[in-house]
Coordinates of C-alpha atoms and ligand atoms in Angstrom, one line a residue:
X1 CA 62.1 180.8 142.5
X2 CA 62.8 184.0 140.8
X3 CA 61.5 187.3 141.0
X4 CA 62.5 188.4 137.7
X5 CA 60.0 189.7 135.2
X6 CA 59.3 189.4 132.0
X7 CA 60.7 193.5 131.4
X8 CA 63.6 192.8 134.2
X9 CA 64.8 189.9 132.0
X10 CA 64.7 192.1 129.3
X11 CA 66.1 194.9 130.2
X12 CA 68.8 193.7 132.2
X13 CA 69.9 190.9 128.9
X14 CA 69.5 193.8 126.7
X15 CA 72.0 195.8 128.4
X16 CA 74.6 193.2 128.7
X17 CA 74.3 192.1 124.6
X18 CA 74.4 195.4 124.1
X19 CA 77.9 195.9 125.8
X20 CA 79.0 192.8 125.0
X21 CA 77.7 191.5 122.0
X22 CA 80.8 191.8 118.9
X23 CA 80.8 189.9 115.9
X24 CA 84.5 189.7 115.8
X25 CA 85.1 187.0 118.7
X26 CA 85.7 183.6 118.1
X27 CA 82.3 181.5 118.3
X28 CA 84.0 179.5 121.3
X29 CA 85.3 182.5 123.0
X30 CA 81.6 184.6 122.2
X31 CA 79.3 181.5 123.9
X32 CA 82.2 181.0 126.7
X33 CA 81.2 184.6 127.5
X34 CA 77.7 184.4 127.7
X35 CA 78.0 181.2 129.7
X36 CA 79.9 183.5 132.4
X37 CA 77.1 185.6 132.1
X38 CA 73.8 183.0 132.5
X39 CA 72.7 184.1 129.8
X40 CA 73.7 181.4 127.5
X41 CA 71.5 178.6 129.9
X42 CA 69.4 181.1 131.7
X43 CA 66.3 177.9 132.7
X44 CA 69.4 175.6 134.3
X45 CA 70.2 175.5 137.6
X46 CA 72.7 179.1 139.2
X47 CA 75.4 176.5 140.0
X48 CA 75.7 174.8 136.1
X49 CA 75.8 178.5 134.1
X50 CA 72.3 179.2 134.5
X51 CA 70.2 181.4 136.2
X52 CA 67.6 179.1 136.9
X53 CA 64.9 181.1 134.8
X54 CA 61.5 179.7 134.2
X55 CA 60.8 178.4 130.0
X56 CA 59.0 181.6 129.8
X57 CA 62.1 184.3 130.7
X58 CA 63.9 182.2 128.8
X59 CA 62.5 182.1 125.5
X60 CA 62.6 186.1 126.6
X61 CA 66.8 185.7 126.1
X62 CA 66.2 183.6 123.7
X63 CA 64.1 186.8 121.4
X64 CA 66.8 189.3 122.9
X65 CA 69.6 187.4 120.8
X66 CA 68.3 187.0 118.4
X67 CA 66.9 190.7 118.2
X68 CA 70.6 192.2 117.6
X69 CA 71.5 189.4 115.4
X70 CA 73.9 187.6 118.4
X71 CA 74.9 183.5 118.1
X72 CA 73.4 181.6 120.8
X73 CA 74.8 178.3 122.2
X74 CA 74.7 175.0 120.8
X75 CA 71.5 174.3 121.1
X76 CA 70.8 171.1 118.7
X77 CA 71.3 167.6 118.4
X78 CA 72.1 165.1 120.9
X79 CA 73.8 167.4 123.2
X80 CA 70.6 168.8 124.1
X81 CA 70.5 165.6 125.5
X82 CA 73.1 164.0 127.0
X83 CA 73.0 167.8 128.7
X84 CA 69.4 167.1 129.7
X85 CA 70.5 163.4 131.0
X86 CA 73.7 164.7 132.9
X87 CA 71.7 167.9 134.8
X88 CA 69.2 165.4 136.3
X89 CA 71.7 161.9 136.7
X90 CA 75.2 163.4 136.4
X91 CA 77.6 163.6 139.1
X92 CA 79.4 166.9 139.6
X93 CA 82.2 165.4 138.2
X94 CA 80.3 164.8 134.4
X95 CA 78.7 168.1 134.8
X96 CA 81.8 169.8 135.3
X97 CA 83.3 167.8 132.2
X98 CA 81.1 168.2 129.6
X99 CA 78.3 170.9 130.2
X100 CA 80.4 173.8 129.5
X101 CA 81.9 171.7 126.5
X102 CA 78.0 170.8 125.0
X103 CA 76.9 174.7 125.2
X104 CA 79.9 176.0 123.6
X105 CA 79.7 173.4 121.0
X106 CA 82.9 172.3 121.7
X107 CA 82.6 168.8 122.2
X108 CA 79.6 166.7 120.0
X109 CA 77.4 164.1 121.0
X110 CA 75.7 160.7 119.7
X111 CA 72.8 158.8 121.1
X112 CA 74.1 154.6 121.0
X113 CA 70.2 153.6 122.2
X114 CA 68.8 151.2 119.2
X115 CA 70.7 148.1 118.3
X116 CA 69.6 145.6 115.8
X117 CA 67.7 143.7 117.6
X118 CA 66.0 145.9 120.4
X119 CA 64.5 149.1 118.5
X120 CA 60.7 149.8 120.1
X121 CA 62.0 147.1 122.6
X122 CA 64.8 149.2 123.8
X123 CA 65.3 147.0 127.1
X124 CA 66.7 144.6 125.5
X125 CA 70.1 145.9 124.8
X126 CA 72.3 143.0 124.4
X127 CA 76.0 145.7 124.1
X128 CA 77.6 144.0 126.6
X129 CA 79.6 146.0 130.0
X130 CA 81.7 143.7 132.0
X131 CA 84.0 145.5 134.6
X132 CA 87.5 144.6 133.9
X133 CA 89.9 146.3 136.5
X134 CA 89.1 149.2 136.6
X135 CA 87.7 149.6 133.5
X136 CA 84.4 148.9 131.3
X137 CA 84.7 146.7 128.9
X138 CA 82.1 146.7 125.9
X139 CA 81.5 144.5 123.6
X140 CA 78.5 144.7 120.8
X141 CA 76.4 147.2 118.2
X142 CA 74.2 149.6 118.5
X143 CA 72.5 151.1 114.6
X144 CA 70.4 153.7 113.4
X145 CA 73.2 155.8 115.3
X146 CA 72.6 159.7 114.2
X147 CA 75.8 162.0 114.4
X148 CA 77.9 158.9 115.1
X149 CA 80.6 160.3 112.7
X150 CA 80.8 163.7 113.8
X151 CA 80.1 163.0 117.8
X152 CA 82.7 163.1 120.4
X153 CA 81.5 161.4 122.6
X154 CA 78.0 158.9 122.8
X155 CA 75.2 158.0 125.5
X156 CA 75.7 154.7 125.6
X157 CA 72.5 152.1 127.4
X158 CA 74.8 149.1 127.9
X159 CA 74.1 145.4 129.6
X160 CA 75.7 144.7 132.7
X161 CA 73.9 142.2 134.1
X162 CA 72.0 138.9 132.5
X163 CA 70.4 137.6 135.3
X164 CA 68.1 140.1 136.4
X165 CA 65.0 141.1 134.3
X166 CA 66.0 143.5 131.3
X167 CA 64.6 146.6 132.5
X168 CA 67.1 146.4 135.6
X169 CA 70.2 145.0 134.3
X170 CA 71.1 148.1 132.4
X171 CA 73.8 150.9 132.8
X172 CA 74.3 153.6 131.6
X173 CA 77.3 155.1 130.4
X174 CA 79.8 158.3 128.2
X175 CA 81.2 157.0 126.0
X176 CA 84.9 158.8 124.3
X177 CA 84.1 158.0 120.8
X178 CA 87.3 158.5 119.5
X179 CA 89.2 155.1 120.7
X180 CA 90.9 151.9 118.9
X181 CA 87.6 149.7 120.0
X182 CA 84.8 152.1 118.3
X183 CA 84.3 151.5 114.7
X184 CA 81.7 153.9 112.9
X185 CA 80.1 152.7 109.7
X186 CA 77.6 155.1 107.9
X187 CA 74.7 154.8 106.3
X188 CA 73.1 155.9 103.3
X189 CA 69.0 157.1 103.6
X190 CA 66.5 156.9 101.1
X191 CA 66.3 160.9 100.8
X192 CA 70.0 160.7 100.0
X193 CA 71.1 162.5 103.0
X194 CA 73.7 160.0 105.6
X195 CA 73.0 160.5 109.3
X196 CA 73.0 157.4 110.5
X197 CA 76.1 155.1 111.1
X198 CA 76.2 151.3 112.5
X199 CA 78.5 151.5 115.7
X200 CA 81.0 148.6 116.8
X201 CA 82.4 148.6 120.0
X202 CA 85.4 145.3 120.9
X203 CA 86.8 145.7 123.4
X204 CA 85.9 149.2 124.1
X205 CA 86.7 150.5 127.1
X206 CA 85.1 153.4 129.6
X207 CA 86.6 154.5 133.2
X208 CA 84.4 153.9 135.7
X209 CA 83.9 158.0 136.3
X210 CA 82.1 157.8 132.6
X211 CA 78.7 155.7 134.7
X212 CA 75.9 157.5 134.7
X213 CA 73.6 156.9 137.9
X214 CA 73.6 153.3 139.6
X215 CA 75.0 150.1 138.2
X216 CA 71.3 148.1 136.8
X217 CA 69.5 152.3 137.1
X218 CA 70.6 152.5 133.2
X219 CA 66.9 151.8 132.5
X220 CA 66.1 155.4 134.7
X221 CA 68.8 157.6 132.9
X222 CA 67.2 156.5 129.6
X223 CA 64.1 157.2 130.3
X224 CA 65.0 160.9 130.6
X225 CA 66.8 161.1 127.8
X226 CA 63.9 159.4 125.9
X227 CA 61.2 161.9 127.2
X228 CA 63.5 165.2 126.3
X229 CA 63.9 163.4 123.0
X230 CA 59.8 163.4 122.6
X231 CA 59.6 166.7 123.9
X232 CA 62.3 168.4 121.5
X233 CA 60.1 165.9 118.4
X234 CA 57.1 167.5 120.3
X235 CA 58.2 170.7 119.8
X236 CA 59.1 170.1 116.2
X237 CA 61.9 170.9 114.1
X238 CA 60.3 173.2 111.7
X239 CA 62.6 176.5 113.0
X240 CA 66.2 174.8 112.5
X241 CA 68.0 176.1 110.2
X242 CA 65.4 179.2 110.0
X243 CA 66.7 182.3 108.1
X244 CA 68.8 185.1 109.8
X245 CA 66.4 187.8 111.1
X246 CA 69.9 190.1 110.3
X247 CA 72.5 190.7 107.9
X248 CA 75.4 188.2 109.3
X249 CA 79.1 189.2 108.8
X250 CA 81.8 188.4 110.6
X251 CA 84.2 185.6 112.2
X252 CA 82.1 184.4 114.5
X253 CA 78.9 184.7 111.8
X254 CA 82.0 182.2 109.6
X255 CA 83.2 179.8 112.3
X256 CA 78.9 179.1 112.8
X257 CA 78.5 178.6 109.0
X258 CA 81.5 176.5 109.2
X259 CA 79.5 174.5 112.5
X260 CA 76.3 174.1 110.5
X261 CA 78.5 172.6 107.5
X262 CA 80.0 170.1 109.5
X263 CA 78.2 168.6 113.1
X264 CA 74.9 170.3 112.3
X265 CA 74.8 169.1 108.7
X266 CA 73.2 165.3 109.6
X267 CA 70.0 167.2 110.6
X268 CA 69.8 169.6 107.7
X269 CA 66.9 167.8 106.0
X270 CA 65.1 167.7 110.0
X271 CA 62.3 171.1 108.9
X272 CA 61.3 169.0 105.8
X273 CA 61.0 166.0 107.9
X274 CA 58.5 167.8 110.1
X275 CA 57.1 168.3 106.9
X276 CA 57.7 171.8 106.2
X277 CA 54.0 172.9 107.1
X278 CA 55.4 177.0 106.9
X279 CA 55.4 176.6 102.9
X280 CA 52.2 175.0 102.2
X281 CA 50.0 178.0 101.7
X282 CA 53.1 179.6 99.6
X283 CA 53.2 177.2 97.2
X284 CA 48.6 176.8 97.4
X285 CA 49.4 180.2 96.0
X286 CA 52.3 180.3 93.4
X287 CA 50.2 177.1 91.8
X288 CA 47.1 178.4 91.6
X289 CA 45.8 175.5 93.7
X290 CA 44.6 177.9 96.6
X291 CA 41.6 178.4 93.9
X292 CA 40.6 174.7 94.2
X293 CA 37.7 174.0 97.0
X294 CA 39.3 170.5 97.5
X295 CA 42.6 171.7 98.3
X296 CA 41.6 174.5 100.2
X297 CA 39.6 171.9 102.3
X298 CA 42.6 169.9 103.1
X299 CA 44.9 172.6 103.7
X300 CA 42.2 173.5 106.6
X301 CA 42.1 170.8 107.8
X302 CA 46.3 170.7 107.9
X303 CA 46.1 173.7 109.3
X304 CA 44.1 173.2 112.5
X305 CA 45.5 169.6 112.6
X306 CA 49.1 171.5 113.4
X307 CA 47.6 174.3 114.9
X308 CA 46.4 171.6 117.3
X309 CA 49.4 170.2 117.8
X310 CA 51.5 173.7 119.0
X311 CA 49.1 173.8 122.0
X312 CA 50.2 170.5 122.4
X313 CA 53.6 171.2 122.4
X314 CA 53.2 174.5 124.7
X315 CA 50.9 172.5 127.1
X316 CA 54.1 170.3 127.5
X317 CA 56.3 173.7 127.7
X318 CA 53.6 174.9 130.6
X319 CA 54.0 171.8 132.6
X320 CA 57.9 172.5 132.2
X321 CA 57.9 175.9 133.5
X322 CA 55.3 174.4 136.9
X323 CA 58.3 172.3 137.1
X324 CA 56.3 168.9 136.7
X325 CA 59.0 165.9 135.4
X326 CA 58.5 165.7 131.2
X327 CA 55.3 162.8 130.9
X328 CA 52.9 161.4 128.9
X329 CA 52.4 165.0 127.4
X330 CA 55.9 164.5 125.1
X331 CA 54.9 161.3 124.0
X332 CA 50.8 163.1 122.5
X333 CA 53.2 165.7 121.4
X334 CA 55.3 163.3 119.1
X335 CA 52.6 161.4 117.6
X336 CA 50.7 164.2 117.1
X337 CA 53.9 166.4 115.3
X338 CA 53.9 163.0 113.5
X339 CA 50.4 163.6 112.1
X340 CA 50.9 166.7 110.8
X341 CA 54.4 166.3 109.0
X342 CA 52.6 163.1 107.2
X343 CA 49.5 165.1 106.5
X344 CA 51.4 168.5 105.2
X345 CA 53.2 165.6 102.8
X346 CA 49.7 164.4 101.5
X347 CA 48.8 168.5 101.1
X348 CA 52.3 169.3 99.7
X349 CA 51.3 166.8 97.1
X350 CA 48.2 167.2 96.4
X351 CA 49.6 170.5 95.7
X352 CA 52.1 169.9 93.3
X353 CA 50.9 167.1 92.2
X354 CA 53.4 165.0 89.3
X355 CA 55.9 167.9 90.8
X356 CA 56.8 166.0 93.6
X357 CA 58.1 163.8 92.1
X358 CA 61.0 165.9 90.6
X359 CA 64.0 166.2 92.5
X360 CA 66.4 169.4 92.5
X361 CA 66.3 172.1 89.7
X362 CA 64.0 169.9 87.9
X363 CA 61.6 171.0 90.4
X364 CA 60.2 174.5 90.8
X365 CA 60.0 173.7 94.7
X366 CA 63.3 173.3 94.2
X367 CA 62.9 169.9 95.3
X368 CA 61.8 170.3 98.6
X369 CA 58.3 168.6 97.9
X370 CA 60.5 165.5 96.7
X371 CA 62.6 165.5 100.5
X372 CA 59.5 166.4 102.5
X373 CA 57.7 163.0 101.1
X374 CA 60.7 160.8 101.2
X375 CA 61.6 162.3 104.8
X376 CA 57.9 162.1 107.0
X377 CA 58.3 158.6 107.7
X378 CA 61.5 159.2 110.6
X379 CA 58.8 161.3 112.3
X380 CA 57.5 158.5 112.9
X381 CA 59.8 155.9 113.6
X382 CA 62.7 158.1 115.6
X383 CA 62.9 158.8 119.5
X384 CA 60.0 155.1 119.6
X385 CA 57.3 154.6 116.5
X386 CA 53.9 155.9 116.8
X387 CA 53.2 152.6 117.7
X388 CA 54.9 152.7 120.7
X389 CA 53.6 156.5 121.6
X390 CA 50.3 154.5 121.8
X391 CA 51.1 151.5 123.6
X392 CA 52.7 154.4 126.4
X393 CA 49.7 156.6 125.9
X394 CA 47.3 153.7 126.4
X395 CA 48.8 152.4 129.7
X396 CA 49.6 155.8 130.9
X397 CA 47.3 158.2 130.2
X398 CA 44.1 156.2 129.6
X399 CA 45.4 153.5 132.4
X400 CA 44.1 150.2 130.1
X401 CA 45.8 147.0 130.7
X402 CA 50.1 147.0 130.0
X403 CA 50.4 144.9 126.4
X404 CA 51.5 141.1 127.6
X405 CA 55.1 140.4 127.6
X406 CA 55.9 144.2 128.7
X407 CA 56.4 143.3 132.8
X408 CA 58.6 140.3 131.5
X409 CA 60.9 139.3 135.1
X410 CA 62.6 136.3 134.7
X411 CA 66.3 137.2 134.2
X412 CA 67.3 138.5 130.9
X413 CA 69.4 135.5 129.9
X414 CA 66.5 133.1 130.0
X415 CA 64.0 136.0 127.8
X416 CA 63.6 134.9 123.8
X417 CA 65.7 137.2 121.7
X418 CA 65.6 137.2 118.0
X419 CA 69.4 137.6 117.6
X420 CA 72.3 136.3 119.3
X421 CA 74.2 137.7 122.0
Ligands
FAD501 C1 65.7 160.1 112.1 C2 66.2 158.7 112.8 C3 67.1 158.9 113.8 C4 67.7 158.0 114.3 N1 68.4 158.1 115.6 C5 68.9 157.4 116.6 C6 69.5 157.9 117.1 O1 70.5 158.8 116.9 N2 70.3 157.1 118.3 C7 69.2 155.8 118.3 O2 69.2 154.6 119.3 N3 68.2 155.2 118.0 C8 68.5 156.0 117.0 N4 67.0 155.9 116.3 C9 66.1 154.7 115.9 C10 64.8 154.9 116.2 O3 65.0 154.8 118.2 C11 64.3 153.1 116.3 O4 64.6 153.0 114.7 C12 62.9 153.1 116.6 O5 62.7 152.8 118.6 C13 62.1 151.5 116.0 O6 62.7 151.0 116.5 P1 63.5 149.4 115.3 O7 63.8 150.8 114.0 O8 64.3 148.3 116.0 O9 61.8 149.4 114.7 P2 61.6 148.0 115.6 O10 61.4 147.9 117.4 O11 62.0 146.5 114.8 O12 60.1 148.1 114.8 C14 58.8 147.3 113.8 C15 57.9 147.7 113.4 O13 57.1 147.3 115.0 C16 56.2 148.1 115.6 N5 56.4 147.5 116.6 C17 57.7 146.9 117.7 N6 57.6 146.8 118.5 C18 56.1 146.8 118.5 C19 54.7 147.0 120.1 N7 55.0 146.7 121.1 N8 53.9 147.0 120.1 C20 53.0 148.2 119.0 N9 54.1 147.5 117.5 C21 55.2 147.4 117.5 C22 57.3 149.7 115.5 O14 56.0 150.5 115.9 C23 57.7 149.4 114.1 O15 56.4 149.6 113.0 C24 67.3 156.9 114.8 C25 65.6 156.8 114.3 C26 65.5 157.5 113.1 C27 64.1 157.1 112.2

């Protein structure tokens, strides 16, 4: 518990920022200062760089950082999922080694979960981890791995026991991407970006101290990662890359821009993936379609949907503020956000007409609408598809019967699979 109030936090962080903020510092140097003062991750435990502030007060810290035009800690990409997972399940060694560098942005991460034969059925993963001498040796393949081409570390779900039921034979590791046994091959998407990769492991190695949780306890750790991912998706990606509020001149901004152009590059289409609801009214006014009663009606429906999804996301944040573990509201919110994205794509098309097919400079919107159209399907797939979210909601919220096969307790090696292992 904390005695802090909004006013006390605001005045304390404001005074600290006024005394310490300097745009001519190096990016990592500044972030370390912010972390040392407890303002980098104020909601985190005191033992791990934080102040244990509830989310509403941590948001006050963000507001003040933005108000003064300062740069915050690195908080986009898989590193947020890595940090959340390690905070909950990591050893002190792992927290010491990884948490601070995730905040400074020195380390980048990827999530090595999905495989060619197991995406929705994640517990069916067949990448092997075998303890040989004092090393875990990894063989197999992952796919859809966002950012693997920029990553230093991967959150790996691998099979360590083929004789246990599928959920009980998995173990969670932190894998060093920069080693000879790991090959990263980029894939290109239909929207032209290349965010994903295939990742192949041939006798890749992991030291025992990089095992997270228990041997065979990987499913519980992966569930934590997924819950945080779904909550992130439910919050939407609309604010990613939002325009800074003040003029940004100085060494730190140059370094931040370089970071955005490299490690953050795979995420630059994420606002389009969320549907760009923020552009709808302006585009309707600019094109005169705002006077069309049918278009007005569709815009109203979209804004109502978006507003209700935002309330769902706020409910999830309130649950977190009360210290409740991430629960099904993440799935509800994620499903809502993919509905909003698809509805926004439809409304954008209604407004743009045939121009929605134009890309780049040929299009009055600079190609944003075309990019929205071909990016929104990703929201219905990433982090668990819409169908999987519906299964979770039906089983865990509505208490409907479990889907057939989901409680398969045969040894994993006897479970029929569609890939060789
Ligand atoms: C933008 C984006 C980023 C991603 N980033 C990563 C990443 O960084 N790391 C990572 O590990 N993965 C990542 N993924 C992969 C993602 O998690 C998987 O694509 C997803 O879980 C679906 O798995 P799949 O593609 O194998 O589809 P499948 O599981 O093969 O599903 C195919 C279809 O069948 C449906 N289906 C499957 N099972 C059921 C069921 N039980 N009930 C009803 N319908 C079902 C699905 O809904 C889907 O429509 C990313 C995906 C996207 C789009």
